[in-house]
Coordinates of C-alpha atoms in Angstrom, one line a residue:
X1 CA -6.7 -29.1 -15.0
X2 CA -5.9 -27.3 -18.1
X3 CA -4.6 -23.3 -17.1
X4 CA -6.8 -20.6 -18.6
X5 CA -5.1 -18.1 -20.1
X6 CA -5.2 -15.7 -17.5
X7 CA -3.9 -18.0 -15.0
X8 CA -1.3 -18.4 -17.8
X9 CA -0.6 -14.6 -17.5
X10 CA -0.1 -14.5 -14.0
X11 CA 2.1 -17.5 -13.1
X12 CA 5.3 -15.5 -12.4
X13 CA 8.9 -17.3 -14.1
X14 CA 11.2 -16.2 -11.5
X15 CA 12.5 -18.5 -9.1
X16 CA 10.4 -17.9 -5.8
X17 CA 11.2 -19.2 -2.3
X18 CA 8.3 -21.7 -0.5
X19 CA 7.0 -18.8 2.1
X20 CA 6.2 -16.4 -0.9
X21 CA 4.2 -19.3 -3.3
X22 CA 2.7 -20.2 0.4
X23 CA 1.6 -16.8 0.5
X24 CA 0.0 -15.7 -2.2
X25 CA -1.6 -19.6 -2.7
X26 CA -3.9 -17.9 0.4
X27 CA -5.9 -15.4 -2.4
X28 CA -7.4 -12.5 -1.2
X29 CA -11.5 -12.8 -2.1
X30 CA -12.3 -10.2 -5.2
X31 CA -15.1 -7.8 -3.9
X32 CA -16.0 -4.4 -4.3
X33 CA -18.0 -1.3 -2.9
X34 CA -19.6 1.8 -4.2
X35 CA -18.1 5.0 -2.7
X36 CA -19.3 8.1 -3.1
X37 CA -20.3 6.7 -6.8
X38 CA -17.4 5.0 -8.1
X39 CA -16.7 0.7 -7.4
X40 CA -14.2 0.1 -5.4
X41 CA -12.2 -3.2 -5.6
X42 CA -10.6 -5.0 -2.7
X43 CA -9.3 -8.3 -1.8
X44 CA -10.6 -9.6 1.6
X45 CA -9.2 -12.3 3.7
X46 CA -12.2 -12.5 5.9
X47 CA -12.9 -15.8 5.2
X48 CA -10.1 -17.1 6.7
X49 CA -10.9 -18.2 10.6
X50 CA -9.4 -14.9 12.8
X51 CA -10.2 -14.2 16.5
X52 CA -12.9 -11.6 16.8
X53 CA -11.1 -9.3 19.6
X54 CA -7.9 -9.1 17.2
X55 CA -9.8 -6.5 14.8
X56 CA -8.5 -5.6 11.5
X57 CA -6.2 -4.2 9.1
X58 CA -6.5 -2.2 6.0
X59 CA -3.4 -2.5 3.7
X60 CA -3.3 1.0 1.1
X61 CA -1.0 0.7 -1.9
X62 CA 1.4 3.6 -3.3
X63 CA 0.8 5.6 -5.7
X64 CA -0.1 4.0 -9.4
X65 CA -0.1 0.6 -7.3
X66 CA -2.9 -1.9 -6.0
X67 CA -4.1 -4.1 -4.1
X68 CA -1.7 -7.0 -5.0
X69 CA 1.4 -5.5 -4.2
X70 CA -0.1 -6.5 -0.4
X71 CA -0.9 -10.3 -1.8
X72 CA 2.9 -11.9 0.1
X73 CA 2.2 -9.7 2.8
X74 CA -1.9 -10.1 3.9
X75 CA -1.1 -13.4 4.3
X76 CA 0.6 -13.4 7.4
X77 CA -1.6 -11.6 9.1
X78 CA -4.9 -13.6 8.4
X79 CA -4.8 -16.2 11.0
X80 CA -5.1 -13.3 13.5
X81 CA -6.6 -10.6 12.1
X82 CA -9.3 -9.9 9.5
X83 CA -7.7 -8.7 6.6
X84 CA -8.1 -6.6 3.6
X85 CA -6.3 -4.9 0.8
X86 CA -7.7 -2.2 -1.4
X87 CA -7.2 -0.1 -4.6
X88 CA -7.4 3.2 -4.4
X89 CA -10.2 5.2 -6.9
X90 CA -8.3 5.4 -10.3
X91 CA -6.0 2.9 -9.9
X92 CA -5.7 -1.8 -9.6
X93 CA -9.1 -2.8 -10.5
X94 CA -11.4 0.3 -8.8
X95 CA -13.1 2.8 -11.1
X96 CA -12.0 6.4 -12.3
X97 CA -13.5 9.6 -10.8
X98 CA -14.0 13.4 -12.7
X99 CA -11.5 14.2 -9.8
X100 CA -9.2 13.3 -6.6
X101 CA -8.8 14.4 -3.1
X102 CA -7.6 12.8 0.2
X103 CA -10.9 13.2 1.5
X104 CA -12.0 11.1 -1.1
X105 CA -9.2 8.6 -0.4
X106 CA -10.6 8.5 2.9
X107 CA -14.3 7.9 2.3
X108 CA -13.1 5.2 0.2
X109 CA -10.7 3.4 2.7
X110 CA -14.1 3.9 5.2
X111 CA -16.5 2.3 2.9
X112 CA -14.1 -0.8 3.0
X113 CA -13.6 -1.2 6.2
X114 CA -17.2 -1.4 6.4
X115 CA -17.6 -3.4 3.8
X116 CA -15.1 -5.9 4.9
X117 CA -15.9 -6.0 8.4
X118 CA -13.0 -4.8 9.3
X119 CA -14.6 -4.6 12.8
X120 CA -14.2 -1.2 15.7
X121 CA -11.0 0.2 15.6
X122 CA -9.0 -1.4 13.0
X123 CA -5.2 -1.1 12.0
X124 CA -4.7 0.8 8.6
X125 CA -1.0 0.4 6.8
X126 CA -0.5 2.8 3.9
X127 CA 3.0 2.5 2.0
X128 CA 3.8 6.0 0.2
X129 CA 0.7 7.7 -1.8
X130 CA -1.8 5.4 0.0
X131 CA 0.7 6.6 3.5
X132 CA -0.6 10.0 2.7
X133 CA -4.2 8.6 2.2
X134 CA -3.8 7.7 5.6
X135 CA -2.8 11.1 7.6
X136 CA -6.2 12.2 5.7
X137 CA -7.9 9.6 7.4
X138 CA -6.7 9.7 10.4
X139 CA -7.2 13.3 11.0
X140 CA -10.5 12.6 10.3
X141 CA -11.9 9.7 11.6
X142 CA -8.7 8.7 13.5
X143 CA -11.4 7.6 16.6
X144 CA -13.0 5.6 14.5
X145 CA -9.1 3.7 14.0
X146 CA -6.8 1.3 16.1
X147 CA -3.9 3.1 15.0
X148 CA -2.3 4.3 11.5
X149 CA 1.3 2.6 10.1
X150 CA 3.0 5.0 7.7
X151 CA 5.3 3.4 5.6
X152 CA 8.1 5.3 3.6
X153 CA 5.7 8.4 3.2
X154 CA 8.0 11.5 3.3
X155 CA 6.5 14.6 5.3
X156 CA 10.2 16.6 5.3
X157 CA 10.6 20.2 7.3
X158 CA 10.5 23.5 5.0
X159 CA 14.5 23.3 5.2
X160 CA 14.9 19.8 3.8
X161 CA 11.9 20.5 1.2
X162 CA 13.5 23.6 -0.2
X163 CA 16.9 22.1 -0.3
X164 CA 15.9 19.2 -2.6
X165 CA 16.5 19.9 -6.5
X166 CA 13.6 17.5 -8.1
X167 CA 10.1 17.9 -6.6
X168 CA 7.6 14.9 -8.1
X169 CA 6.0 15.5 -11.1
X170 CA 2.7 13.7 -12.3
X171 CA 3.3 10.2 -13.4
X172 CA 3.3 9.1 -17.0
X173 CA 1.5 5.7 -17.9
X174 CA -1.0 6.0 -21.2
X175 CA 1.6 3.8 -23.3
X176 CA -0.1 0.8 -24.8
X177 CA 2.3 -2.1 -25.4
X178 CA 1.5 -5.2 -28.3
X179 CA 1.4 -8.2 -26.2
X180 CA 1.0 -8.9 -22.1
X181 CA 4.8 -10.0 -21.8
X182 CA 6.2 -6.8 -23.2
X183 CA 4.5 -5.0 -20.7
X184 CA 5.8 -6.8 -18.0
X185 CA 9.3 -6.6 -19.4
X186 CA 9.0 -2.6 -19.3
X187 CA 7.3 -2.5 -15.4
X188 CA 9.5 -0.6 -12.7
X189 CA 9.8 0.7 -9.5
X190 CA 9.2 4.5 -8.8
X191 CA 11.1 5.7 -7.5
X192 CA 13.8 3.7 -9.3
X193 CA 15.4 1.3 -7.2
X194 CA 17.3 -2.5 -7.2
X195 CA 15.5 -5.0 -5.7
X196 CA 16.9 -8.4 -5.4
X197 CA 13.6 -10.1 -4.3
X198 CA 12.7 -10.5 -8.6
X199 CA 10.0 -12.6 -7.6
X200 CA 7.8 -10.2 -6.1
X201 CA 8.4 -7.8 -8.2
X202 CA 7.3 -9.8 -11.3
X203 CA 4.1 -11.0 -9.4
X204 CA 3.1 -6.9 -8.7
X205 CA 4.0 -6.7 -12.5
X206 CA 1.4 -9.4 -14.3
X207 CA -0.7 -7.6 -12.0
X208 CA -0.5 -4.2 -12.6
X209 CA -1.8 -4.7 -16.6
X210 CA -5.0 -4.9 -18.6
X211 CA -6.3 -5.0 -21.8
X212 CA -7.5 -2.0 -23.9
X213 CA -8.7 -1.9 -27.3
X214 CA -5.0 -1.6 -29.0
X215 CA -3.3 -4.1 -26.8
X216 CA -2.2 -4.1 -23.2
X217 CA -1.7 -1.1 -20.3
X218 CA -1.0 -0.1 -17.4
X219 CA -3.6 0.0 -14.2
X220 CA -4.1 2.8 -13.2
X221 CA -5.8 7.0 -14.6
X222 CA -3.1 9.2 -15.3
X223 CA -5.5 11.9 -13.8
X224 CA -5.1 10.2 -10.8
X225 CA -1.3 10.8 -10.2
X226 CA -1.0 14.4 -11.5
X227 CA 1.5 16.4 -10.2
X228 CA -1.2 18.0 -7.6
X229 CA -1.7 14.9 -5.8
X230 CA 0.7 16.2 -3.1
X231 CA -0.8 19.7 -2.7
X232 CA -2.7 18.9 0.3
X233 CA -1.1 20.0 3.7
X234 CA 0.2 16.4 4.8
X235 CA 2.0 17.9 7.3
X236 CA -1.2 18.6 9.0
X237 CA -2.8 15.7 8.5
X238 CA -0.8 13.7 10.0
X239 CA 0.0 16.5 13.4
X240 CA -4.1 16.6 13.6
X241 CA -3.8 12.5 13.5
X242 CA -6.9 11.5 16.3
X243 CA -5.5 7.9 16.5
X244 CA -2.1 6.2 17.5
X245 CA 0.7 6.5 14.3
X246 CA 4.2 4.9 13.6
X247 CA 7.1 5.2 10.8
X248 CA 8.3 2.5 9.1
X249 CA 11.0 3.7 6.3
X250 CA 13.9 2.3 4.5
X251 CA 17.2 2.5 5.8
X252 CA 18.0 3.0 2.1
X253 CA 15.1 4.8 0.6
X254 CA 15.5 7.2 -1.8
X255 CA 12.9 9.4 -0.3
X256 CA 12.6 9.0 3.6
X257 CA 16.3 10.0 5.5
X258 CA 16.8 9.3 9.4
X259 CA 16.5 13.6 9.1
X260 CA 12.9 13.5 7.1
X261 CA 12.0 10.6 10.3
X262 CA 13.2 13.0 13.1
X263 CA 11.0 15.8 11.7
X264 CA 7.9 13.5 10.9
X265 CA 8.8 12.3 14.6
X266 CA 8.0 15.7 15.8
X267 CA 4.9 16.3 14.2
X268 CA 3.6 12.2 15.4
X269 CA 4.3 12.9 19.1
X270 CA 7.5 11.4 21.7
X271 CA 5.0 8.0 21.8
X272 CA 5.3 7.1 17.9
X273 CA 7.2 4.4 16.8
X274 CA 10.0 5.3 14.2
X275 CA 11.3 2.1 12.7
X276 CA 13.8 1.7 10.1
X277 CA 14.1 -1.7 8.3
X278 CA 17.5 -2.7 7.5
X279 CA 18.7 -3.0 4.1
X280 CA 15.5 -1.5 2.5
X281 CA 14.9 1.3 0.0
X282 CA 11.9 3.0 -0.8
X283 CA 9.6 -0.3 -1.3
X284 CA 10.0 -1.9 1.8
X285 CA 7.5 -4.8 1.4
X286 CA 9.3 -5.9 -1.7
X287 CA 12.8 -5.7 -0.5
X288 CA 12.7 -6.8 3.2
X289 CA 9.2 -8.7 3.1
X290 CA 10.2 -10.8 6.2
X291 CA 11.7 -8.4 8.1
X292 CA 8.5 -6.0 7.4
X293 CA 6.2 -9.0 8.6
X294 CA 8.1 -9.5 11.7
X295 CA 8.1 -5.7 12.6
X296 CA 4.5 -5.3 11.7
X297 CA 3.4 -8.3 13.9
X298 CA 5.9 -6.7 16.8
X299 CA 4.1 -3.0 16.5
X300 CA 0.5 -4.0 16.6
X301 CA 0.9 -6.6 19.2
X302 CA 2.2 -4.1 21.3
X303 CA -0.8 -1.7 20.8
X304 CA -3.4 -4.5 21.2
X305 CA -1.5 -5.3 24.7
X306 CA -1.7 -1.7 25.4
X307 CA -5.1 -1.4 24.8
X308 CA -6.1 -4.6 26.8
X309 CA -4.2 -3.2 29.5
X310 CA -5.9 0.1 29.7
X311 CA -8.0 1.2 32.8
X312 CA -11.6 1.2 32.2

């Protein structure tokens, strides 16, 4: 069968390891919903045969990201669970809005779970932006959720926020670049990080591009990641969580210390899980995918024997 050129596009040239092209040979279905006006895009692994009484998960992207920087991850999860990854309004494949909010984020990540049938009471992982996405949600409709994983989203105290020299500023991205190659030769990591896992990171690249009238771009609305996209009182959100929470960070990132953990371990409760992977910075799914499986697997099993265990 002759490759179309898209497919062309997307076949990544680094050398991969078998579990990875295992993975993302199990494609997340392309579907979408209309929240609050605007499409949104997800990839659903419902088709694949999961017990009913294991729920679902909801996997939400950083910011400027999508819904494919979950595609090595979903996988593993999908023989137990019913599974979905979604891009956020103004960024992957979903549609712009006038204007943002958390509470929009949050109607949005709703309308999915609906629309995926992500079932009662499902699991919702946010890594970063889509991590603060979550608090929203959770201290809104946290009954309505099985728990909430924040991963590598930085809620520091007023000491450690005033002591840090560089606050984040909005995120630049309206360059236009000739040809589909060049533009994956200029993607990187934000914060800027090494990641040895190449692979994953050039498969999140050939993602993370369309085409425009003058040539090729990035994914995602500039108006979307302005620097007033962390003006909302996060810290709140996630206190006023109405559903269980955990931490996962890097033991290396650039952005959540064991100090920014103890103090986001205040404001979650003595009963929240803080978990640092080993050996990762700021992208934890892309440097320590394994180990981020294995701990995922570990944290909701636990809740789901919890819950099975509860009187009444």
């Amino acid at each position: 069968m002759n490759e179309t050129n898209d497919q062309a596009r997307l076949r990544i040239k680094a050398a991969a390891p078998d579990w990875f092209h295992q993975a993302i040979a199990r494609q997340g279905q392309s579907r979408r919903v209309t929240v609050e006006g605007c499409p949104i895009h997800y990839l659903s692994w419902r088709d694949r045969a999961a017990p009913s009484d294991r729920g679902g998960i909801l996997f939400v992207h950083g910011g400027g990201a999508h819904a494919h920087w979950w595609s090595h991850i979903a996988p593993f999860f999908a023989d137990d669970f019913r599974v979905a990854a979604m891009d956020l309004s103004g960024m992957g494949d979903s549609g712009n809005r006038t204007a943002y909010d958390a509470s929009l984020r949050a109607a949005e990540m709703r309308g999915v779970i609906a629309d995926a049938g992500l079932g009662p009471r499902p699991f919702v992982v946010g890594h970063s932006f889509g991590g603060y996405m979550s608090m929203r949600l959770a201290s809104q409709y946290g009954d309505e959720l099985g728990g909430v994983v924040i991963v590598d989203s930085p809620i520091r105290s007023p000491e450690e926020e005033a002591a840090r020299k560089r606050r984040p500023g909005p995120m630049g991205g309206g360059r236009t670049y000739a040809d589909f190659e060049s533009a994956v030769a200029r993607f990187r990591l934000r914060p800027r990080q090494p990641c040895d896992n190449r692979y994953i990171v050039e498969f999140i690249a050939r993602h993370s591009i369309k085409q425009v009238a003058d040539g090729w771009t990035w994914k995602f609305d500039t108006k979307a990641l302005g620097a007033r996209r962390f003006g909302e009182p996060f810290h709140e959100y996630l206190e006023a969580a109405r559903c269980r929470s955990a931490l996962f960070f890097g033991e290396n990132s650039a952005l959540v210390s064991y100090r920014t953990a103890s103090y986001m371990s205040g404001l979650m409760g003595p009963e929240a899980p803080i978990v640092a992977i080993p050996g990762a910075h700021h992208h934890v799914m892309l440097d320590q995918p394994l180990a981020f499986v294995a701990a995922l697997r570990t944290l909701l099993d636990g809740w789901l024997r919890a819950d099975s265990t509860a009187p009444g």
